Amino acid sequence: MEPVGRCATRVGGEGALGVFGGGQVLKPYDSFIRTHLRFYGYFQEWVPPKPEPFCPPMGPEQPKYTLSEEQGTTVYHCPGPLSSPAAPLEGPQDTTLLFESRFESGNLEKAIKVGPYEYVLMLRPDLYTAKYTQWFYFRVQNTRQEPLYRFTIVNMAKPKSLYGQGLQPLLYSQQDAQSRGIGWRRVGTDICYRRGSAGEPPLFQLSWTVRFPHDGDTCFFAACYPYTYSDLQRYLRALAADPARSRYCTVQVLCRSLAGNSVYLLTITGPGGTAGKQVVVASARVHPGESGGSWAMRGFLDFLLSAHADAQLLRRLFVFKVVPMLNPDGVVVGNSRCSLAGRDPNRAYGMALPGSFPGVWHLRAMVQRMLAEQEVVLYCDFHGHSRKNNVFMYGCDAGGDDTGTRLRQRVFPLMLSKNAPDKLSLWGWDSSDPGTPQFSFSSCKFQVQKSKERTGRVCMWRLGVSHSYTLEVAFSGSTLGGRKSHFSMEDLESLGRLLCDTLLDFCDPATAKLQQCLVEADALLQRRMGCEPGSGGSWSNVSPSELESSTSGSDSSVSDGIPDDFHIPDQPVSPWVPPLLRLGPEDIQFFLVSRMEVAEWERSPEAAPILPFPGQLEQGMALVPSQERCLELTLEWPFPGHQKDGMAMVPPWESISWRVAQTL
């Protein structure tokens, strides 16, 4: 049964077989990568009728678990055959839940039944690592309505989490979607987050109880509202098919990922071309588990491409370069933080590693080229945050600039905080609701730490982007204005609209708002130094570390840096089918099937041109096909760690037809 919504699509699973040019694509091996690409289709989008409050967290009195089959029965273990569950039901009276996570963005590794309605779960770490367990996404079937179930994830990686402050998991019920139009919603009681194992590194446990809404339902659990690579592709197809919006937007392929997935680049501007316009660059999902960033990015794009007067003005004034999903491979396989290089790409911007981190390398190169010709007035990288509530920004203040420059670094976030309460009252729950203030200027940080030098925010600033920020969106919600409630999808999308509105204020030729914010920012910093505004006190020689508390709350602080000598064996950045097939078996001993799709792209009457980028042809990368119907078969080169358990080696010519290869 598929999740209910507007339509259903399947990528890479049974039923994805297709015919192209007289050849048939044979069913690939049931490899680990392939099974992660079984896609479940559209989910019902839904906004709750009122804010979903935080759940009071419980103390650590629940029993601690270590993952051991001696405690119970293993009912799910990934990888395994896709055709059958790990523990088939013994009959209609068997109440065992059926788990599944071998679909796009899923990452459950193991489930052990330790009681009639109690399960111990283990998440799969990011591929080619032994850590980074934060995101989760899995399915359960064979539910019962009456019992109180308990789930305990025993290998969470972070010592602190918003689950300890009231955050609840998300649940999606297919029966509720069918009968009531209800989508993802917050559930769970007796939520507990605490230290589990005493080993090194220590692991932490997340536990919650829940009652399912129906007998015999199919339900999904997730850490945040899922937004998959297929969701993005559908969005771009709808954009290309819309004659009005596609006039302002060109979709290109910036590069190919390690697994050959397209990293898309959108160029948005109004009539008159790009000459003389300032440039705004935005990106999202460098960390795949931070799906809230994609929902904020969708709101950003929706507003920019709308008929709203402010959107028209923005398109007339600026050229927007947008990379909505920097790490599609990580999103596809359900990683929390890393790409298929097994490292955090947001630590690779300052490194010459196009073959290891193609998305961030090509984004940096693009910005560098633009800076030689135009002013890049703003860079914003959309992220999610698992340990701090609200929405906030990280900026860049190294302490060596003059007072005016340092103040201006703080103006854009300050303007955003001022806009948030007023604007959200327009998009709130009803006309009498005052809205949910989301943006916390007091949580913004501007110190440039040494460990962050290779992040996108700092690297773009070092290149010459005067205002470079990370937008952090909490996994939870807002604690401002007396609220303690979760963000909805609508709240997240509204952030993108707020960003657009603030950009107009920030670049307004009438500088009254800018000057007011400069004065307020100066007063705030003087108070932080213990001086009364207007008393003549100065903070201009004070280091950023003294102006703010520690930035240890940043999720990025937990990432390992990338060694200077880190590399992946010298292979093409993004192998494309024809060059691979021409190499022959003597050059390629095996490869892994990582993506198969027959795509039908709906195009507007004036199709956006897709141009090669520097080095593309030299890397053996074909231009994006212009046919309306094309086959994309992505093959994954072997690299360190590829022989981890469950990753089957696929002989080169056994998974596709040679006739298909010739037609490509």
XYZ file of C-alpha atoms in Angstrom:
664
model
C 0.000 0.000 0.000
C 1.350 3.426 -0.945
C 1.080 6.667 1.062
C -1.933 8.596 -0.103
C -1.580 11.915 -1.854
C -1.962 13.481 -5.247
C -0.294 10.627 -7.086
C 2.181 7.826 -6.572
C 5.516 7.174 -8.234
C 8.081 4.457 -7.844
C 11.762 4.902 -8.507
C 14.166 2.037 -8.776
C 11.919 -0.676 -7.383
C 9.837 -3.336 -9.023
C 7.791 -1.628 -11.668
C 10.586 0.759 -12.542
C 11.579 -1.447 -15.452
C 11.297 0.290 -18.748
C 12.073 0.039 -22.433
C 14.377 2.503 -24.172
C 15.551 2.301 -27.728
C 14.558 -1.320 -28.156
C 16.353 -2.637 -25.095
C 14.976 -3.658 -21.717
C 16.471 -2.787 -18.362
C 16.748 -5.964 -16.364
C 15.950 -6.097 -12.672
C 19.095 -5.115 -10.751
C 20.520 -7.204 -7.964
C 18.856 -6.715 -4.606
C 21.851 -4.739 -3.345
C 21.930 -2.480 -0.336
C 21.991 0.705 -2.386
C 19.216 -0.447 -4.688
C 16.871 -1.379 -1.880
C 17.239 2.069 -0.344
C 15.764 3.510 -3.502
C 12.370 1.872 -3.304
C 10.190 4.928 -3.186
C 6.767 5.212 -1.596
C 5.308 8.209 -3.396
C 3.659 11.416 -2.305
C 2.713 12.007 1.311
C -0.346 14.008 2.188
C 0.651 17.587 3.052
C -1.329 18.855 6.000
C -1.278 21.751 8.437
C -2.590 20.982 11.948
C -5.587 23.114 12.992
C -3.623 24.528 15.939
C 0.011 24.521 17.096
C 1.250 21.157 18.326
C 2.646 21.770 21.842
C 5.890 20.345 23.141
C 5.595 17.189 25.212
C 6.943 17.375 28.793
C 10.042 15.127 28.758
C 10.360 12.255 31.220
C 13.221 11.506 33.563
C 15.734 8.689 33.053
C 13.771 6.060 34.941
C 13.075 3.858 31.893
C 15.272 0.749 31.589
C 18.473 1.038 29.591
C 19.007 -1.319 26.692
C 21.979 -2.761 24.907
C 21.308 -4.262 21.515
C 21.437 -8.018 22.045
C 19.364 -10.765 20.510
C 19.394 -12.468 23.902
C 16.935 -9.812 25.064
C 14.338 -10.633 22.462
C 13.657 -11.560 18.874
C 15.143 -9.767 15.900
C 12.181 -8.864 13.702
C 13.992 -6.660 11.196
C 17.594 -6.469 10.050
C 18.738 -4.414 7.092
C 20.204 -5.359 4.694
C 18.087 -8.363 3.906
C 15.828 -9.682 1.152
C 13.349 -7.038 0.104
C 10.713 -9.614 -0.744
C 9.944 -10.725 2.822
C 10.183 -9.404 6.396
C 12.838 -10.693 8.790
C 10.213 -12.381 10.979
C 7.065 -13.371 9.031
C 3.814 -13.302 10.940
C 2.692 -16.649 12.332
C -0.994 -15.898 11.804
C -3.722 -13.257 12.152
C -3.322 -13.206 15.938
C 0.397 -12.384 15.740
C 0.750 -8.773 16.931
C 4.388 -8.367 15.907
C 5.016 -5.127 14.053
C 6.469 -5.406 10.570
C 9.310 -2.924 10.097
C 10.697 -1.597 6.828
C 13.220 1.087 5.979
C 14.646 0.064 2.608
C 13.236 3.058 0.802
C 14.457 6.503 -0.105
C 15.873 8.322 2.965
C 15.116 5.371 5.277
C 17.820 4.301 7.723
C 16.565 1.745 10.265
C 19.114 -1.036 10.598
C 17.669 -3.374 13.195
C 14.562 -3.931 15.318
C 14.354 -6.322 18.277
C 11.088 -7.214 19.960
C 11.708 -7.250 23.734
C 8.095 -7.344 24.922
C 4.591 -7.810 23.545
C 4.491 -4.178 22.447
C 8.048 -2.995 23.056
C 10.858 -2.689 20.514
C 14.520 -1.783 20.662
C 15.775 -0.121 17.481
C 19.175 0.582 15.993
C 19.771 3.152 13.257
C 22.204 2.629 10.433
C 25.123 5.063 10.739
C 25.948 7.245 7.756
C 27.320 5.064 4.985
C 31.076 4.405 5.260
C 31.156 5.727 8.816
C 30.472 4.257 12.236
C 28.597 7.265 13.600
C 26.292 10.198 12.800
C 23.034 8.664 13.971
C 20.436 11.408 14.381
C 17.961 11.280 11.503
C 15.500 8.378 11.484
C 12.788 7.312 9.066
C 11.066 3.918 8.985
C 7.735 2.192 8.428
C 5.668 -0.148 10.606
C 2.696 -2.338 9.666
C 0.341 -4.708 11.474
C -0.523 -2.099 14.104
C -3.057 -2.444 16.926
C -5.054 0.517 18.221
C -5.420 -0.353 21.920
C -1.917 -1.230 23.198
C 0.619 1.341 24.315
C 3.784 0.678 22.307
C 7.272 1.681 23.380
C 10.140 2.296 20.960
C 13.733 2.855 22.083
C 16.475 3.883 19.654
C 19.673 2.810 21.391
C 22.442 4.323 19.244
C 21.787 8.044 19.012
C 25.094 9.907 18.696
C 24.634 13.309 20.330
C 24.869 13.905 24.084
C 22.157 16.589 23.954
C 18.953 16.675 21.978
C 15.731 18.648 21.726
C 13.948 15.409 22.650
C 15.016 16.295 26.165
C 13.155 19.622 25.846
C 9.798 18.488 24.504
C 10.407 17.550 20.867
C 8.195 14.690 19.647
C 8.691 12.280 16.740
C 6.511 12.545 13.650
C 3.933 9.918 12.646
C 2.178 9.402 9.321
C -0.883 7.135 9.194
C -2.031 5.951 5.790
C -5.555 5.305 7.027
C -5.817 8.828 8.434
C -4.474 10.223 5.167
C -7.090 8.288 3.210
C -10.090 8.928 5.391
C -9.378 12.312 6.988
C -6.704 13.987 4.912
C -4.310 14.104 7.890
C -0.589 13.977 7.165
C 2.493 14.038 9.361
C 1.757 14.901 12.993
C 3.585 14.941 16.317
C 3.067 11.960 18.586
C 4.644 10.327 21.611
C 4.481 10.424 25.378
C 6.976 9.492 28.093
C 9.754 10.793 25.859
C 13.188 10.236 27.349
C 16.648 11.082 25.980
C 19.631 9.936 28.033
C 23.016 8.314 27.948
C 22.971 4.601 27.223
C 26.191 2.669 26.726
C 29.297 3.410 28.745
C 31.654 2.739 25.832
C 33.651 5.126 23.705
C 32.254 6.974 22.001
C 29.197 6.886 24.244
C 25.787 6.230 22.728
C 22.489 7.755 23.763
C 18.953 6.436 23.841
C 15.714 7.985 22.662
C 12.571 6.349 24.014
C 8.887 7.159 23.476
C 5.466 5.546 23.828
C 2.636 5.823 21.343
C -0.813 4.453 20.551
C -1.518 3.890 16.875
C -4.731 5.440 15.524
C -6.015 2.266 13.772
C -5.774 -1.492 13.670
C -3.970 -2.887 10.663
C -2.539 0.478 9.642
C 0.641 1.333 7.780
C 2.505 4.073 9.633
C 5.783 5.914 9.237
C 7.986 7.508 11.900
C 10.460 10.298 11.125
C 12.686 12.735 12.977
C 11.551 15.663 10.815
C 9.216 16.147 7.853
C 10.851 14.059 5.088
C 11.861 15.824 1.910
C 13.534 13.405 -0.483
C 15.523 13.775 -3.673
C 12.465 12.523 -5.553
C 10.394 15.276 -3.897
C 12.834 17.822 -5.319
C 12.712 16.257 -8.773
C 8.920 16.379 -8.786
C 9.045 20.019 -7.718
C 11.400 20.851 -10.576
C 9.259 18.957 -13.089
C 6.200 20.927 -11.972
C 8.224 24.130 -12.246
C 9.349 23.300 -15.786
C 5.748 22.526 -16.771
C 4.449 25.873 -15.477
C 4.633 28.460 -18.290
C 4.447 31.396 -15.878
C 7.100 30.362 -13.365
C 9.490 28.771 -15.858
C 9.922 32.153 -17.583
C 11.907 33.376 -14.612
C 13.805 30.204 -13.788
C 16.531 28.274 -15.599
C 17.314 24.790 -14.287
C 20.798 23.451 -14.928
C 22.916 20.617 -13.602
C 25.730 22.095 -11.546
C 27.492 18.728 -11.383
C 26.914 15.054 -10.685
C 27.283 13.538 -7.241
C 29.502 10.564 -6.440
C 26.583 8.253 -7.226
C 25.776 10.175 -10.394
C 22.711 12.036 -9.136
C 22.181 15.520 -10.538
C 23.019 18.456 -8.273
C 20.604 21.043 -9.618
C 21.280 24.764 -9.999
C 18.384 27.193 -10.403
C 18.935 30.682 -11.802
C 16.028 33.027 -11.057
C 15.763 36.579 -12.327
C 13.401 38.886 -14.164
C 13.401 40.316 -17.684
C 16.470 42.138 -18.847
C 19.100 39.516 -18.137
C 21.720 39.550 -15.410
C 23.847 42.556 -16.325
C 24.228 45.078 -13.526
C 22.279 43.029 -11.002
C 23.518 41.946 -7.617
C 23.646 38.211 -6.958
C 22.120 36.236 -4.089
C 23.263 32.634 -3.572
C 21.297 30.098 -1.522
C 21.841 26.393 -0.854
C 20.344 23.624 1.272
C 20.719 19.999 2.356
C 24.483 19.751 2.527
C 23.513 17.747 5.640
C 20.908 15.245 4.436
C 19.214 14.676 7.801
C 18.255 18.353 8.129
C 15.112 18.139 6.031
C 13.565 21.249 7.588
C 16.021 23.240 5.490
C 14.400 21.867 2.330
C 10.939 22.984 3.442
C 12.274 26.487 4.142
C 13.989 26.401 0.746
C 10.713 25.414 -0.920
C 9.007 28.425 0.653
C 11.878 30.602 -0.567
C 11.499 29.335 -4.140
C 7.702 29.463 -4.098
C 7.746 33.119 -3.117
C 10.513 34.114 -5.533
C 8.614 32.551 -8.444
C 5.214 33.933 -7.451
C 3.290 36.859 -8.895
C 3.571 38.823 -5.618
C 4.700 42.419 -6.125
C 7.675 41.936 -3.812
C 8.719 38.813 -5.748
C 8.592 40.762 -9.006
C 10.752 43.470 -7.452
C 13.258 40.902 -6.199
C 13.546 39.360 -9.656
C 14.037 42.789 -11.172
C 16.809 43.703 -8.713
C 18.700 40.450 -8.231
C 19.961 37.294 -9.838
C 19.309 34.308 -7.556
C 21.563 31.260 -7.826
C 19.992 28.428 -5.836
C 21.260 24.888 -5.177
C 18.319 23.280 -3.360
C 20.019 19.947 -2.565
C 23.817 19.885 -2.303
C 24.089 16.304 -1.062
C 21.506 14.205 -2.941
C 23.344 10.926 -2.325
C 23.171 11.403 1.431
C 19.477 12.248 1.187
C 18.741 9.167 -0.927
C 20.436 6.664 1.392
C 19.158 8.229 4.622
C 22.376 9.701 5.989
C 22.304 12.236 8.789
C 25.368 14.267 7.916
C 27.733 12.800 5.322
C 27.952 12.197 1.612
C 29.096 8.920 0.073
C 32.646 10.064 0.773
C 31.915 9.190 4.400
C 32.708 12.742 5.509
C 30.841 15.967 6.219
C 30.768 17.998 2.964
C 30.336 21.176 5.014
C 33.981 20.768 6.013
C 35.252 20.584 2.441
C 34.591 24.009 0.903
C 38.170 25.148 1.226
C 39.659 21.979 -0.239
C 40.556 21.179 -3.848
C 38.631 17.892 -3.898
C 36.165 17.993 -6.797
C 36.316 14.218 -7.107
C 35.363 13.671 -3.481
C 32.911 16.516 -2.803
C 31.642 17.615 -6.218
C 28.605 19.563 -4.983
C 30.386 21.947 -2.645
C 33.425 22.229 -4.922
C 31.371 23.326 -7.927
C 29.249 25.679 -5.811
C 32.369 27.393 -4.505
C 33.843 27.594 -8.013
C 30.633 29.132 -9.340
C 30.611 31.815 -6.629
C 34.271 32.544 -7.278
C 33.548 33.095 -10.997
C 30.579 35.357 -10.245
C 32.571 37.491 -7.832
C 34.934 38.367 -10.664
C 32.041 39.937 -12.586
C 29.260 40.905 -10.161
C 28.662 41.698 -6.517
C 27.400 38.726 -4.524
C 25.477 40.565 -1.847
C 24.337 37.563 0.209
C 24.965 33.844 0.676
C 22.598 31.780 2.822
C 22.977 28.064 3.553
C 19.797 26.420 4.936
C 20.353 23.940 7.794
C 18.474 22.199 10.588
C 19.424 22.132 14.275
C 18.843 19.283 16.711
C 19.894 20.960 19.979
C 18.556 24.537 19.978
C 14.982 25.778 19.608
C 13.715 28.508 17.275
C 15.337 29.823 14.095
C 18.606 31.726 14.123
C 21.673 32.500 12.028
C 25.420 32.115 12.160
C 27.371 34.943 10.530
C 31.005 35.970 10.157
C 32.863 38.423 12.394
C 36.574 37.730 12.684
C 37.191 40.854 14.757
C 39.681 42.504 12.399
C 37.253 44.757 10.537
C 36.101 48.267 11.400
C 33.095 48.807 13.654
C 30.712 49.583 10.814
C 31.532 46.368 8.960
C 31.144 44.285 12.102
C 27.795 45.906 12.829
C 26.530 45.268 9.305
C 27.187 41.556 9.783
C 24.476 41.642 12.431
C 21.937 43.771 10.583
C 20.403 41.121 8.299
C 19.626 38.672 11.152
C 18.319 41.563 13.262
C 16.006 42.643 10.451
C 14.814 39.055 10.049
C 13.981 38.856 13.748
C 11.972 42.067 13.491
C 10.051 40.861 10.451
C 9.230 37.415 11.815
C 6.494 38.213 14.386
C 4.660 40.688 12.161
C 4.754 38.594 9.025
C 3.838 35.354 10.698
C 0.695 36.930 12.087
C -0.468 37.075 8.470
C 0.228 33.372 7.979
C -0.808 32.191 11.422
C -3.538 29.830 12.474
C -6.410 32.328 12.192
C -6.977 36.063 12.047
C -7.157 36.406 15.821
C -3.928 34.495 16.429
C -0.879 36.712 17.006
C 1.386 34.336 15.079
C 4.336 32.295 16.243
C 7.521 34.329 16.571
C 10.228 32.040 15.300
C 13.485 33.925 14.823
C 15.731 34.441 17.831
C 18.373 37.124 17.323
C 19.819 36.375 20.759
C 20.673 32.858 19.532
C 22.635 34.170 16.532
C 26.414 33.770 16.636
C 29.071 35.531 14.566
C 32.359 34.188 15.817
C 34.480 32.461 13.173
C 35.988 29.442 14.858
C 38.978 27.629 13.431
C 36.948 24.420 13.176
C 34.476 26.213 10.881
C 36.963 27.602 8.366
C 35.952 25.048 5.720
C 32.201 25.522 6.088
C 30.191 27.103 3.297
C 29.404 30.186 5.365
C 33.026 31.017 6.207
C 34.459 29.999 2.855
C 32.069 32.242 0.903
C 32.877 35.104 3.261
C 36.600 34.560 2.741
C 36.035 34.616 -1.018
C 34.483 38.072 -0.752
C 30.762 37.595 -0.119
C 30.240 40.396 2.371
C 27.193 38.872 4.069
C 27.398 35.107 4.419
C 25.125 33.176 6.771
C 23.946 29.798 7.889
C 20.196 29.737 8.561
C 19.507 27.227 11.343
C 15.978 25.828 11.672
C 15.248 23.861 14.841
C 13.956 20.318 14.501
C 11.444 21.276 17.195
C 9.754 24.661 17.154
C 9.407 27.995 18.884
C 9.836 28.967 22.522
C 9.369 32.693 21.812
C 6.384 34.848 22.668
C 5.210 32.492 25.389
C 4.909 29.603 22.931
C 6.301 26.110 23.264
C 5.072 24.447 20.102
C 6.410 22.540 17.117
C 6.951 24.007 13.690
C 4.551 22.853 10.986
C 5.448 22.522 7.307
C 3.735 25.863 6.764
C 5.896 27.490 9.439
C 9.033 26.184 7.761
C 7.953 27.362 4.322
C 7.096 30.789 5.729
C 10.765 31.244 6.651
C 11.658 31.338 2.979
C 9.154 34.128 2.410
C 10.533 36.023 5.413
C 14.031 35.768 3.990
C 12.823 37.366 0.751
C 11.042 40.158 2.602
C 14.109 40.891 4.719
C 16.342 40.999 1.654
C 14.248 43.860 0.281
C 14.547 45.746 3.570
C 18.283 45.088 3.708
C 18.915 46.420 0.190
C 16.338 49.239 0.272
C 17.837 52.479 -1.163
C 15.939 54.310 1.592
C 18.234 53.409 4.467
C 16.009 54.300 7.437
C 15.483 50.667 8.484
C 19.149 49.864 7.969
C 20.295 52.795 10.083
C 17.824 51.931 12.833
C 19.128 48.379 12.980
C 22.741 49.572 13.047
C 21.927 51.716 16.086
C 20.108 48.848 17.802
C 22.906 46.383 17.087
C 25.462 48.807 18.520
C 23.344 49.275 21.658
C 22.988 45.510 22.116
C 26.743 45.002 21.887
C 27.432 47.838 24.331
C 25.041 46.282 26.841
C 26.761 42.956 26.384
C 30.017 44.664 27.355
C 28.368 46.196 30.420
C 28.097 49.726 29.010
C 24.982 51.831 28.745
C 24.133 52.895 25.183
C 25.263 56.457 24.557
C 27.764 56.384 27.422
C 30.734 56.477 25.071
C 31.732 52.877 25.689
C 33.260 51.032 22.776
C 33.372 47.374 21.790
C 35.268 47.884 18.509
C 38.458 46.301 19.843
C 36.702 43.435 21.597
C 37.082 39.983 20.057
C 33.937 38.164 18.832
C 34.450 35.436 21.428
C 34.027 38.039 24.182
C 30.870 39.443 22.590
C 28.939 36.192 22.697
C 28.671 32.956 24.548
C 30.246 29.769 23.252
C 28.989 28.465 19.909
C 29.166 24.917 21.145
C 25.457 24.628 20.478
C 26.170 24.441 16.769
C 25.369 21.056 15.321
C 28.340 21.416 13.024
C 30.707 21.409 15.965
C 30.331 17.661 16.293
C 31.689 16.940 12.803
C 35.175 15.632 12.249
C 37.390 17.833 10.160
C 38.596 16.431 6.865
C 42.301 15.555 6.803
C 44.375 17.585 4.368
C 45.424 14.399 2.575
C 41.888 12.994 2.335
C 41.028 11.677 -1.095
C 39.012 9.121 -2.970
C 40.862 7.055 -5.601
C 41.384 8.973 -8.807
C 38.139 8.355 -10.653
C 35.777 10.615 -12.599
C 33.707 12.914 -10.434
C 30.413 11.559 -11.701
C 30.567 8.459 -13.890
C 28.025 8.495 -16.703
C 26.801 5.327 -18.345
C 28.371 5.552 -21.843
C 31.986 6.197 -20.704
C 31.712 3.426 -18.142
C 30.436 0.923 -20.636
C 33.151 1.783 -23.133
C 35.856 1.048 -20.583
C 35.030 -2.645 -20.577
C 35.406 -5.390 -17.947
C 39.196 -5.280 -17.976
C 39.109 -1.739 -16.605
C 36.134 -2.057 -14.243
C 35.936 -5.201 -12.183
C 32.520 -4.378 -10.784
C 30.227 -1.540 -9.899
C 27.234 -0.980 -7.669
C 23.834 -0.140 -9.037
C 22.790 2.942 -7.114
C 19.990 4.511 -9.136
C 17.669 3.509 -11.931
C 14.881 5.700 -13.232
C 12.884 6.168 -16.381
C 12.055 9.855 -16.217
C 9.466 11.730 -18.256
C 10.236 15.420 -17.925
C 7.424 17.884 -18.513
C 8.850 20.981 -20.122
C 7.546 24.465 -20.654
C 7.185 25.751 -24.235
C 10.450 27.635 -23.764
C 12.712 25.002 -22.301
C 15.501 26.359 -20.145
C 18.934 25.845 -21.742
C 21.263 23.433 -20.001
C 24.889 24.388 -20.537
C 28.091 22.499 -19.749
C 30.165 23.798 -16.877
C 33.977 24.062 -16.977
C 35.583 20.645 -16.887
C 32.368 18.727 -17.486
C 33.303 17.291 -20.842
C 36.858 16.576 -19.731
C 35.444 14.470 -16.900
C 33.522 12.333 -19.384
C 30.188 13.688 -18.183
C 27.471 13.814 -20.813
C 25.229 16.838 -21.089
C 21.750 16.411 -19.656
C 19.682 14.633 -22.347
C 17.268 16.862 -24.218
C 14.792 14.060 -24.939
C 11.504 14.250 -23.125
C 11.909 10.603 -22.182
C 15.295 9.276 -21.186
C 16.852 6.530 -19.155
C 19.065 7.430 -16.228
C 21.086 4.536 -14.876
C 23.633 5.668 -12.337
C 26.555 3.444 -11.510
C 28.670 3.862 -8.427
C 32.436 3.522 -8.509
C 33.977 1.443 -5.754
C 35.714 3.454 -3.054
C 37.017 2.762 0.480
C 34.399 1.060 2.541
C 32.353 -0.297 -0.350
C 32.615 -3.852 0.904
C 30.743 -3.200 4.117
C 28.161 -5.810 5.004
C 25.252 -6.009 2.653
C 26.715 -4.136 -0.310
C 26.656 -6.652 -3.105
C 29.227 -6.446 -5.884
C 27.396 -6.385 -9.198
C 29.254 -7.712 -12.288
C 29.346 -5.002 -14.949
C 27.124 -6.425 -17.630
C 24.621 -8.466 -15.651
C 22.317 -5.698 -14.472
C 21.520 -3.926 -17.751
C 20.947 -4.969 -21.330
C 23.848 -4.438 -23.722
C 21.309 -3.262 -26.311
C 20.294 -0.478 -23.952
C 23.933 0.415 -23.394
C 24.503 0.756 -27.121
C 21.491 3.026 -27.600
C 22.703 5.357 -24.876
